[in-house]
mmCIF file of C-alpha atoms and ligand atoms in Angstrom:
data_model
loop_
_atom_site.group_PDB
_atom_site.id
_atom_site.type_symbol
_atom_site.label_atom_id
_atom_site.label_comp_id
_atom_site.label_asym_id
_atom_site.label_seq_id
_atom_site.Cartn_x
_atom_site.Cartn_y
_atom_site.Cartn_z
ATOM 1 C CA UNK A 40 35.668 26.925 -27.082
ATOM 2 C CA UNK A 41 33.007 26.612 -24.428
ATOM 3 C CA UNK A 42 32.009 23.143 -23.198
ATOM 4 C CA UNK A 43 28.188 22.432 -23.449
ATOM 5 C CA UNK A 44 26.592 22.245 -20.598
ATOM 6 C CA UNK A 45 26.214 18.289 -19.064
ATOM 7 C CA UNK A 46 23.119 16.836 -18.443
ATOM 8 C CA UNK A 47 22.742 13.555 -16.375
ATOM 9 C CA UNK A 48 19.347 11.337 -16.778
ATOM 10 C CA UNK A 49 18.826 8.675 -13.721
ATOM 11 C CA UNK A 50 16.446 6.362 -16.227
ATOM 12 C CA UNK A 51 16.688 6.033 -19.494
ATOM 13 C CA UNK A 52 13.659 8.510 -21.171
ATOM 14 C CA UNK A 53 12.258 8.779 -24.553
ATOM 15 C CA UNK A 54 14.979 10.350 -27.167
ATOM 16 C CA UNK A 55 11.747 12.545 -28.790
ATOM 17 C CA UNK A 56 10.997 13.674 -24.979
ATOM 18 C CA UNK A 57 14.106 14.661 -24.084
ATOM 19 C CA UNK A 58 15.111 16.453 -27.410
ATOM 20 C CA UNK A 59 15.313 19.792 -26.186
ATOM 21 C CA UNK A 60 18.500 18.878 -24.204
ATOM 22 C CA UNK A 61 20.218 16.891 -26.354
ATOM 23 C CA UNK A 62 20.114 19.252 -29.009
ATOM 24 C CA UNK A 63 21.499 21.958 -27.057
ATOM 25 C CA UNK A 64 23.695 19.927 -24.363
ATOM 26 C CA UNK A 65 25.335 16.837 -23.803
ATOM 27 C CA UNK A 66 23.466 14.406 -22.768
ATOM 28 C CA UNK A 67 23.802 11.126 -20.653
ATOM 29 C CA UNK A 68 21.100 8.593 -19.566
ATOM 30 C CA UNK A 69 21.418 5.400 -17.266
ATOM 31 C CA UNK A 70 20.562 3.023 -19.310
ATOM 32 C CA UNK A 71 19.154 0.531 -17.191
ATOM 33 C CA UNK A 72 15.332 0.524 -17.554
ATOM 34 C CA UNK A 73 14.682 -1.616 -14.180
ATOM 35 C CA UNK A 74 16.983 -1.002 -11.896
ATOM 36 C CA UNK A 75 18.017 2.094 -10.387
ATOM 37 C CA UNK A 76 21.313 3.760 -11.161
ATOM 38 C CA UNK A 77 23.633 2.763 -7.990
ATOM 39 C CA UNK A 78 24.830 5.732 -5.531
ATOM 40 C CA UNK A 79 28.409 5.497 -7.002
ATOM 41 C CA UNK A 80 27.536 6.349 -10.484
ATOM 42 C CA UNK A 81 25.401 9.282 -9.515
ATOM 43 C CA UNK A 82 28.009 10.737 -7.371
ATOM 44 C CA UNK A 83 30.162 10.117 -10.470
ATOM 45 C CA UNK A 84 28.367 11.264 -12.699
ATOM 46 C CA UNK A 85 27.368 14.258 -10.468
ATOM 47 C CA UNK A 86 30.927 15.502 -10.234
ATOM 48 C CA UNK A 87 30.371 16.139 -14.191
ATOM 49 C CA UNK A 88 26.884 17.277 -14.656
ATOM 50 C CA UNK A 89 25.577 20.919 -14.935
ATOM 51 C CA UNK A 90 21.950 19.050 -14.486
ATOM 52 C CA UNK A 91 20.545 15.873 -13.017
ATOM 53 C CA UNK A 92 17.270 14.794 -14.039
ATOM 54 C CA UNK A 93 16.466 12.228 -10.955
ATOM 55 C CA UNK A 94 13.888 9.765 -9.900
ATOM 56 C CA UNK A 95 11.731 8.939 -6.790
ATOM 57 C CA UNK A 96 14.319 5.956 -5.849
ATOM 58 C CA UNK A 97 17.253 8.091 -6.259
ATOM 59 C CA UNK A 98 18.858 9.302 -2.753
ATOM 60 C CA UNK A 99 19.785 12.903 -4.130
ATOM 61 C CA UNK A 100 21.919 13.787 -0.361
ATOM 62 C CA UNK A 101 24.414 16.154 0.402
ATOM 63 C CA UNK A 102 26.974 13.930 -1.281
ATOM 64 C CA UNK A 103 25.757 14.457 -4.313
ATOM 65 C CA UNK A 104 25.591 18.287 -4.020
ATOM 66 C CA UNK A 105 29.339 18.322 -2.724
ATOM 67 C CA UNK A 106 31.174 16.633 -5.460
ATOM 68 C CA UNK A 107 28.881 18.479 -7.588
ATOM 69 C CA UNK A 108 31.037 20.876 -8.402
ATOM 70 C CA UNK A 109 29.037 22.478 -11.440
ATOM 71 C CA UNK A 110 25.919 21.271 -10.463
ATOM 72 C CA UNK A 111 23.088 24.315 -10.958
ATOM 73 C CA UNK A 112 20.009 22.104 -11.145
ATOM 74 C CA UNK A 113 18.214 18.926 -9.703
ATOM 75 C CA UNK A 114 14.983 17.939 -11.507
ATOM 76 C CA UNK A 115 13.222 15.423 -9.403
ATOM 77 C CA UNK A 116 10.496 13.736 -11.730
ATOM 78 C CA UNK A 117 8.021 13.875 -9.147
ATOM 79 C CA UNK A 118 5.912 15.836 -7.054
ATOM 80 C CA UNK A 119 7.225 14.790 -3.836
ATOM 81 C CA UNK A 120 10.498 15.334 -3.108
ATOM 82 C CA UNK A 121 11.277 13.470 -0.199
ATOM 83 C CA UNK A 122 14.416 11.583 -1.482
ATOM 84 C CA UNK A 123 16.222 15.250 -1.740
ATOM 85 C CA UNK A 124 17.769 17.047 0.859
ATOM 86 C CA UNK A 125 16.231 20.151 -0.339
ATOM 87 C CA UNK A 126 18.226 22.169 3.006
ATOM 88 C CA UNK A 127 21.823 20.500 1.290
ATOM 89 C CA UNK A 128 20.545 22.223 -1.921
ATOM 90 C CA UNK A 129 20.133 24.946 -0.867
ATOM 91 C CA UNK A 130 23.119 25.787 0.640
ATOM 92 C CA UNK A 131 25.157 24.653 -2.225
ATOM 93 C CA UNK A 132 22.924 26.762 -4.498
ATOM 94 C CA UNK A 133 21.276 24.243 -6.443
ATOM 95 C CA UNK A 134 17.981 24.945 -7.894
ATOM 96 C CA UNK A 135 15.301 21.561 -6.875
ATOM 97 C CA UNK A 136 12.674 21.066 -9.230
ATOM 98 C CA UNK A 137 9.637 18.685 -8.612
ATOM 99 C CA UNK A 138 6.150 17.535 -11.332
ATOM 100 C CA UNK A 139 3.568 19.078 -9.634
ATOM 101 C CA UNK A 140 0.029 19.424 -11.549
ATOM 102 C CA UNK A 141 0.377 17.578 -14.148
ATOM 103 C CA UNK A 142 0.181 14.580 -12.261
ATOM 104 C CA UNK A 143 -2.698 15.477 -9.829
ATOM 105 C CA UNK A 144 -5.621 13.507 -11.976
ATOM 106 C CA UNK A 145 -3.721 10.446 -12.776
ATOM 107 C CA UNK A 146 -2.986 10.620 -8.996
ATOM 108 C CA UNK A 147 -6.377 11.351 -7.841
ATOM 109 C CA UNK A 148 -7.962 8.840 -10.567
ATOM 110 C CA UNK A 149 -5.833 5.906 -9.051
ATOM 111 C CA UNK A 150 -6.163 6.972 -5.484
ATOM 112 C CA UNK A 151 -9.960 6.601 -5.721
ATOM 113 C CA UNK A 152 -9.692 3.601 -7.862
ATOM 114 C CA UNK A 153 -7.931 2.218 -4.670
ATOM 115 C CA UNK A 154 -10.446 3.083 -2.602
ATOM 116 C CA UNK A 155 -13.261 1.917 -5.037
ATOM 117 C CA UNK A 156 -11.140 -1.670 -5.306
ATOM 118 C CA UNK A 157 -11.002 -2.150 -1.499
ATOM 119 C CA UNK A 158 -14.258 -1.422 -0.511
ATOM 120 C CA UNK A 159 -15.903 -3.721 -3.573
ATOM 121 C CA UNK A 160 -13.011 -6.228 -2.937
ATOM 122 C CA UNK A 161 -11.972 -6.393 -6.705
ATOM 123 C CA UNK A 162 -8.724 -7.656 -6.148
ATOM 124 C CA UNK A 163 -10.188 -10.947 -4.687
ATOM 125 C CA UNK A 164 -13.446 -10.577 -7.163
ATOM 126 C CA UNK A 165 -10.965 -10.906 -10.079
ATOM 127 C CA UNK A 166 -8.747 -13.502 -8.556
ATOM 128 C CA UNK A 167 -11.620 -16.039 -7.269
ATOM 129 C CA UNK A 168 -13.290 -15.422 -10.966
ATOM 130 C CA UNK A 169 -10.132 -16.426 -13.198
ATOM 131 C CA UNK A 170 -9.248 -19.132 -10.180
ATOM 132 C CA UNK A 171 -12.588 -20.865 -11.279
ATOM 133 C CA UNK A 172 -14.358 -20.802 -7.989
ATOM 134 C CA UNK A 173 -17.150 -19.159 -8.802
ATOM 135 C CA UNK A 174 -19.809 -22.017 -8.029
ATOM 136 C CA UNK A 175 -23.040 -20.406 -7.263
ATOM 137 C CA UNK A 176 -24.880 -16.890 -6.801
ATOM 138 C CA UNK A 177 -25.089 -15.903 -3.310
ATOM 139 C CA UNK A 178 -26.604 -13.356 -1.342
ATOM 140 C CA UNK A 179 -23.169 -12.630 0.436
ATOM 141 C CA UNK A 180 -20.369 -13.725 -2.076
ATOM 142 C CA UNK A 181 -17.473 -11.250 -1.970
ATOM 143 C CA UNK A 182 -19.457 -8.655 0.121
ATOM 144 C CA UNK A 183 -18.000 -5.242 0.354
ATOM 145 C CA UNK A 184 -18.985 -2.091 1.569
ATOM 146 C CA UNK A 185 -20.996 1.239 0.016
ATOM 147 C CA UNK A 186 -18.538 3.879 -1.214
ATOM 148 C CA UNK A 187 -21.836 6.507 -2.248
ATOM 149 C CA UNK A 188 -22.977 8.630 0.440
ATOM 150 C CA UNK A 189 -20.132 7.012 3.248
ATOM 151 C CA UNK A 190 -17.783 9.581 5.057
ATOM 152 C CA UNK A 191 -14.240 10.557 3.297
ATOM 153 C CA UNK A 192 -11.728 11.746 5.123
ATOM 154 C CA UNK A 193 -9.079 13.305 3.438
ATOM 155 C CA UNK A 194 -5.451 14.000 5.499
ATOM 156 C CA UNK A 195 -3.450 16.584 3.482
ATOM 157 C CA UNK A 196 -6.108 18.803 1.387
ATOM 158 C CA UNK A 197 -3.170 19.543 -1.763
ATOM 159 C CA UNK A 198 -4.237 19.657 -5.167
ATOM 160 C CA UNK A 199 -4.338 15.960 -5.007
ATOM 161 C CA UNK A 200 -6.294 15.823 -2.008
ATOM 162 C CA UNK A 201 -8.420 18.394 -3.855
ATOM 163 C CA UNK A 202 -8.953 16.807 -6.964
ATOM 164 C CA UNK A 203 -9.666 13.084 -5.001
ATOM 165 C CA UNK A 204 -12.463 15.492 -2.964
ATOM 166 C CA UNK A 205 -13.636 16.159 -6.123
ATOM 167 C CA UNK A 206 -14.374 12.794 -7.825
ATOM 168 C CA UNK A 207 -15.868 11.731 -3.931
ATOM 169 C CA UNK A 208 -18.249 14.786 -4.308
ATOM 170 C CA UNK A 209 -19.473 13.153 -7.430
ATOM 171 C CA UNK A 210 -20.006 10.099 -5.810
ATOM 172 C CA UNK A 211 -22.242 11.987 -3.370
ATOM 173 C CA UNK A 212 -19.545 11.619 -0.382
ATOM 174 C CA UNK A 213 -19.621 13.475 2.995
ATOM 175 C CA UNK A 214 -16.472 14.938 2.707
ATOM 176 C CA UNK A 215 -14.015 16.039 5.746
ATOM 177 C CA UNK A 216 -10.346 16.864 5.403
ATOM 178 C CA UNK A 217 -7.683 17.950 7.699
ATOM 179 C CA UNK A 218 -4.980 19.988 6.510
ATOM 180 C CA UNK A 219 -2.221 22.196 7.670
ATOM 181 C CA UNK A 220 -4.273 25.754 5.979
ATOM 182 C CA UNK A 221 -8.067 25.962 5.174
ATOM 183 C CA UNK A 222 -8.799 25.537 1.811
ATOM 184 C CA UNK A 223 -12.063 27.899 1.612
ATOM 185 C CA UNK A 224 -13.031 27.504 -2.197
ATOM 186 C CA UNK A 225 -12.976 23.507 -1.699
ATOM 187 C CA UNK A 226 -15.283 24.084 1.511
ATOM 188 C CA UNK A 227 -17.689 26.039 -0.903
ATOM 189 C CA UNK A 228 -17.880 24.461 -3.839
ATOM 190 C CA UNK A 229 -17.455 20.669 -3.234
ATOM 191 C CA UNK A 230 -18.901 21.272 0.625
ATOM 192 C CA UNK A 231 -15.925 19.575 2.317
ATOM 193 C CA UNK A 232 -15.901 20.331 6.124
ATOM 194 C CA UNK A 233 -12.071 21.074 8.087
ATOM 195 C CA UNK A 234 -12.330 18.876 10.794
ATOM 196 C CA UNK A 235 -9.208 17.935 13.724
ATOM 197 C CA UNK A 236 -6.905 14.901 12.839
ATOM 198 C CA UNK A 237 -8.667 13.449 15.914
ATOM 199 C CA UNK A 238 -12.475 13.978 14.265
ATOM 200 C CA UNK A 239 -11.472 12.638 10.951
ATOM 201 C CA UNK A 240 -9.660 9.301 12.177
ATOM 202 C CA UNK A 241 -12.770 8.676 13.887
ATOM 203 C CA UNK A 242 -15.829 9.796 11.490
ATOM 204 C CA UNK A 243 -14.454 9.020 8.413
ATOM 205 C CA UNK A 244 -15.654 5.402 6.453
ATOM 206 C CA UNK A 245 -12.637 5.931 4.107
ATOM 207 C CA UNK A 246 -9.519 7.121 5.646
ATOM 208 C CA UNK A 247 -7.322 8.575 2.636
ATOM 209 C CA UNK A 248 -3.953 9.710 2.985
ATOM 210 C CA UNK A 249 -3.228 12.131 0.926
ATOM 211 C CA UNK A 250 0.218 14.225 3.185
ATOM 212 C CA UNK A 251 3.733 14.421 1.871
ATOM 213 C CA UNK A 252 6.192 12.912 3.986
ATOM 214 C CA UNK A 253 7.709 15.503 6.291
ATOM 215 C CA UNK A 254 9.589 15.067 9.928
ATOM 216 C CA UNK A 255 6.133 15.971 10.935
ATOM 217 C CA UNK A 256 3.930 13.266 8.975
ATOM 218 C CA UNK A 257 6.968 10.604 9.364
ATOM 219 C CA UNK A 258 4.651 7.657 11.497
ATOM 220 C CA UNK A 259 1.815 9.997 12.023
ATOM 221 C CA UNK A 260 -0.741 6.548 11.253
ATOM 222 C CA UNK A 261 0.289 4.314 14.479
ATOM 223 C CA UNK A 262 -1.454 1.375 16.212
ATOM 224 C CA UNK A 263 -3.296 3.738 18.510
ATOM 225 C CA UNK A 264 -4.845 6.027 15.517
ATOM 226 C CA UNK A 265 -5.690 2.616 13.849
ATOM 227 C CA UNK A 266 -7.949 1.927 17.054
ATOM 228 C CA UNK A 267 -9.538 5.328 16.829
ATOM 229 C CA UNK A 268 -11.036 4.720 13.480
ATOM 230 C CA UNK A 269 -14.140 2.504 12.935
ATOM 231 C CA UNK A 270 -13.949 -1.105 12.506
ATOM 232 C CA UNK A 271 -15.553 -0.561 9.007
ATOM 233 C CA UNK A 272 -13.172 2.115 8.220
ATOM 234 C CA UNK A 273 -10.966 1.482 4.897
ATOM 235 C CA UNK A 274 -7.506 2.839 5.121
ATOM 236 C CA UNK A 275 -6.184 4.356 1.774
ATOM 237 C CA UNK A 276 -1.945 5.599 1.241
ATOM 238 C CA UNK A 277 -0.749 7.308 -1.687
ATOM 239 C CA UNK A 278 1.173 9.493 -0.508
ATOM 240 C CA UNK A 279 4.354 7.938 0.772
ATOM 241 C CA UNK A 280 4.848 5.238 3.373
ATOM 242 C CA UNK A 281 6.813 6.272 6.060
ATOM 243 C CA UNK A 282 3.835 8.401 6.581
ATOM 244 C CA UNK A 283 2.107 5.058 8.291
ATOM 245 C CA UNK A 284 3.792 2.679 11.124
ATOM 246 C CA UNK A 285 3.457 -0.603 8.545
ATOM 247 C CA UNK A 286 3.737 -2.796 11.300
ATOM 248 C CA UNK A 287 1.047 -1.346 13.101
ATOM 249 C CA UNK A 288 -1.299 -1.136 10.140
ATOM 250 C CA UNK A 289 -0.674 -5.114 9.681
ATOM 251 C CA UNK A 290 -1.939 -5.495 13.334
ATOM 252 C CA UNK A 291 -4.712 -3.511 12.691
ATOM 253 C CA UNK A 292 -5.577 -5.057 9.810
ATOM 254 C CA UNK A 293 -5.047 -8.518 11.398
ATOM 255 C CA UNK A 294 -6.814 -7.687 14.617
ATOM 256 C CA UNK A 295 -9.667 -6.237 12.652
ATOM 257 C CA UNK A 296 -9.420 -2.988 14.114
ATOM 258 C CA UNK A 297 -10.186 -1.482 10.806
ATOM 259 C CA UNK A 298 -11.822 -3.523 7.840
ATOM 260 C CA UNK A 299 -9.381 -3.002 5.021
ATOM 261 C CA UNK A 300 -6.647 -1.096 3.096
ATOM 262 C CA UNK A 301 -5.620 0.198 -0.491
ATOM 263 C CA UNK A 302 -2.069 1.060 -0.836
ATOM 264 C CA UNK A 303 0.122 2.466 -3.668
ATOM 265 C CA UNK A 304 2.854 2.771 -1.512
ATOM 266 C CA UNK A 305 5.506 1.588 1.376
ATOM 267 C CA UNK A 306 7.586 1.891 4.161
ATOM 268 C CA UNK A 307 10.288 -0.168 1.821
ATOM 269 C CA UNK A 308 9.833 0.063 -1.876
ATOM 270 C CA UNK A 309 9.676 -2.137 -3.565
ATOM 271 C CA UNK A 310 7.566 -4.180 -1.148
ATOM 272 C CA UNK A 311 8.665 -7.956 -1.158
ATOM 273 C CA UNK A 312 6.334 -10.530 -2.154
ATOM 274 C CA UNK A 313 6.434 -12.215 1.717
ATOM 275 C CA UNK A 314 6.063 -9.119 3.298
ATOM 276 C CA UNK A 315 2.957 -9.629 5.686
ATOM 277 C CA UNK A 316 0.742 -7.178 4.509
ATOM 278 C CA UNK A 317 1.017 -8.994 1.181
ATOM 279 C CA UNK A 318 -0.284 -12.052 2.923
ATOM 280 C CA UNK A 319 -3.823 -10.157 3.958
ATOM 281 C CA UNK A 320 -6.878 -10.778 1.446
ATOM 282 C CA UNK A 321 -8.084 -7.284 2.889
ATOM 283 C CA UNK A 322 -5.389 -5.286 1.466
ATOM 284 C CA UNK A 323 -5.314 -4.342 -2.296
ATOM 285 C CA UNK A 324 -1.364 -3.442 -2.594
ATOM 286 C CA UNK A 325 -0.438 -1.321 -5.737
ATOM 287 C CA UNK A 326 3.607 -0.903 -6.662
ATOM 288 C CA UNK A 327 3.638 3.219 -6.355
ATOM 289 C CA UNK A 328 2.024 3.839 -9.625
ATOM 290 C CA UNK A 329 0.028 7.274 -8.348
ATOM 291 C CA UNK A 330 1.151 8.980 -11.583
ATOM 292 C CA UNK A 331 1.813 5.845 -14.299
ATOM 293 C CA UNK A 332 -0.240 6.813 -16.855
ATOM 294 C CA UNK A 333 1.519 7.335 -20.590
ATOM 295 C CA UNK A 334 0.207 10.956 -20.544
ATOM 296 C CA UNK A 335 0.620 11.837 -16.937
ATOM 297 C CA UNK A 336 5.131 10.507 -17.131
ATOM 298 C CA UNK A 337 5.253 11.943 -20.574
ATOM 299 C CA UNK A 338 4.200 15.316 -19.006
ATOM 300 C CA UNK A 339 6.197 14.955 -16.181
ATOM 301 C CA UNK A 340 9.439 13.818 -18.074
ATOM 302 C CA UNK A 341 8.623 17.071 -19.821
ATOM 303 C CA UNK A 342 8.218 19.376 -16.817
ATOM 304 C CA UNK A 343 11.521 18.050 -15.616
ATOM 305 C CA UNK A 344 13.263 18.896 -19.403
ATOM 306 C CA UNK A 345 11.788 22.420 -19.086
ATOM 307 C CA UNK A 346 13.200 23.167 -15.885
ATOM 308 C CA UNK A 347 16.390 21.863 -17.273
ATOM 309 C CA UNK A 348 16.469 23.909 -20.305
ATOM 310 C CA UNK A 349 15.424 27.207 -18.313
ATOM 311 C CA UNK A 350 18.437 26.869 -15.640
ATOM 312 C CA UNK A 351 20.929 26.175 -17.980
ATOM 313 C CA UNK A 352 19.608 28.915 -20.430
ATOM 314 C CA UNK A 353 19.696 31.164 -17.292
ATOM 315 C CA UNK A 354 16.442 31.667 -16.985
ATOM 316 C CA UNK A 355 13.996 30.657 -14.059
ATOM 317 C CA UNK A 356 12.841 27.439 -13.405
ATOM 318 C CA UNK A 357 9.283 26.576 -13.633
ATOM 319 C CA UNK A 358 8.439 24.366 -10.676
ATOM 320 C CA UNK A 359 11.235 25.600 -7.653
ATOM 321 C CA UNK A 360 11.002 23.665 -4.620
ATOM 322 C CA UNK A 361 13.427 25.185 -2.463
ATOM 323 C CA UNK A 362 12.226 29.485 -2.852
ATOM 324 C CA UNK A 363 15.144 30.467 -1.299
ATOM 325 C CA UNK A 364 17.360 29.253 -3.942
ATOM 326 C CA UNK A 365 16.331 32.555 -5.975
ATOM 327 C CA UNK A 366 18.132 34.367 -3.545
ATOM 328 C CA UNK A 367 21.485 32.339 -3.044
HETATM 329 C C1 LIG B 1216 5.113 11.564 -6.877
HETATM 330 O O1 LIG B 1216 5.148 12.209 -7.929
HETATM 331 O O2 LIG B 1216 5.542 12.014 -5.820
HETATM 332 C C2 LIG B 1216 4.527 10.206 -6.981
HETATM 333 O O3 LIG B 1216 4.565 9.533 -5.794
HETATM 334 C C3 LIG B 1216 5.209 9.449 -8.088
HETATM 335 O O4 LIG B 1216 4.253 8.802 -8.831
#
């Protein structure tokens, strides 16, 4: 008799979500909700699986692909896929699947919500409030800065990007973006305007980084683009943060070379609670929750089950990352 196929899960998911695999494979979850599964029961478990369903923290390498003996499928349950080596995959003929769409409101909603909470200062609104030191009413308590009709400038114009251009539009925005292609329909309709990286850094109020991280975005944001924006300027990552030099964007931030920053993500995750920029009342720090709405992970955990399912049912997967895969 034929052995089901094996399925390995990197967090433990919802039994109802992940139904279609258990009733047609064998399944096996890491059972730790908090922490991470470590490398040596991956590569273990790798040597076994058919599938790996994976997450962001999860260093998916070309160790993993090599003991991987049976291994046909990777489904990463996010949209970027940085923490694959999508080249090692490829050459060992393993499909990569990632979440895109799905997650590109939540992500949008949350990377404006950023933006909306550093320029109005809510962090330290909500914390002086509840710390009882609201005394009086004055003309400048917890001042911020006007989001409606400021300049946006959005670096990496993806769906995300798109969608984030969208909910700036409705807050009557000038919008600019820089992007590796054009994106002509979002020029029309929302009136965004392509612009150089150099134009953006400098013209934008709200600089929002919006890139996956690439050997071409890796430290892109250093000290000296920090000095090319405008003291006023708001500096927004939720994309990933290699992208930005961290110690540079603490000097800047110190120095006052730009006025603030709204992060949802890090050079180091998870961020430690004495890590400077924690220390900065003009930084609102998030802990890389882009996508964590209940909807938005059910959806994903879902994408990631259906790309499962197709492989090992021979059929083809839904979301490839790596194209050439179809033709190993
Ligand atoms: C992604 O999907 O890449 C996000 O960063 C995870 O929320």
């Amino acid at each position: 008799m034929r052995m089901k196929p094996y399925v390995y899960i990197t967090r433990k998911l919802p039994e109802a979500v992940i139904k279609p695999l258990t009733q047609q494979f064998n399944v096996n979850m890491w059972e730790d909700k908090e922490e991470p599964v470590p490398k040596e029961v991956l590569l273990e478990e790798a040597k076994k699986a058919d599938a790996l369903l994976t997450m962001l923290p999860d260093v998916v390498d070309e160790n993993v692909f090599s003991v991987g003996e049976k291994l046909k499928i990777v489904a990463n349950m996010a949209v970027g896929y940085d923490n694959v080596d999508i080249e090692a995959a490829t050459r060992y003929g393993i499909a990569v699947c990632n979440t895109p769409d799905v997650l590109t409101d939540a992500t949008a909603d949350l990377t404006f919500a950023l933006l909306m909470a550093s320029a109005r200062r809510l962090e330290e609104a909500a914390r002086f409030i509840k710390e009882d030191r609201w005394k009086n009413w004055n003309p400048y308590l917890l001042i911020g800065h006007d989001i409606h009709h400021k300049t946006i400038g959005i670096l990496g114009m993806g769906k995300i990007g798109e969608a984030v251009a969208k909910r700036a539009a409705g807050f009557d925005m000038n919008i600019l973006y820089h992007n590796r292609s054009r994106k002509p329909e979002t020029e029309q309709q929302l009136g965004a305007k392509y612009v150089s990286f150099e134009e953006l850094i400098e013209q934008s109020d709200f600089v929002v980084c919006l890139t996956p991280l690439t050997e071409e975005t890796r430290n892109m944001i250093t000290l000296s683009v920090f000095k090319k924006m405008k003291q006023s300027a708001i500096f927004v990552n939720a994309s990933r943060g290699p992208v930005v030099n961290e110690q540079d964007l603490v000097e800047a931030l110190k120095t006052g070379e730009i006025a603030g920053a709204g992060l949802d993500v890090f050079e180091k995750e998870p961020i430690r609670h004495n890590h400077p920029l924690l220390k900065l009342d003009n930084v609102v720090a998030l802990p890389h929750i882009g996508s964590s709405t209940i909807e938005t992970r059910t959806a994903m955990m879902k994408v990631c089950v259906d790309n499962i399912e197709a492989v090992l049912t021979g059929k083809p997967p839904i979301t490839l990352v790596n194209k050439a895969w179809q033709n190993a």
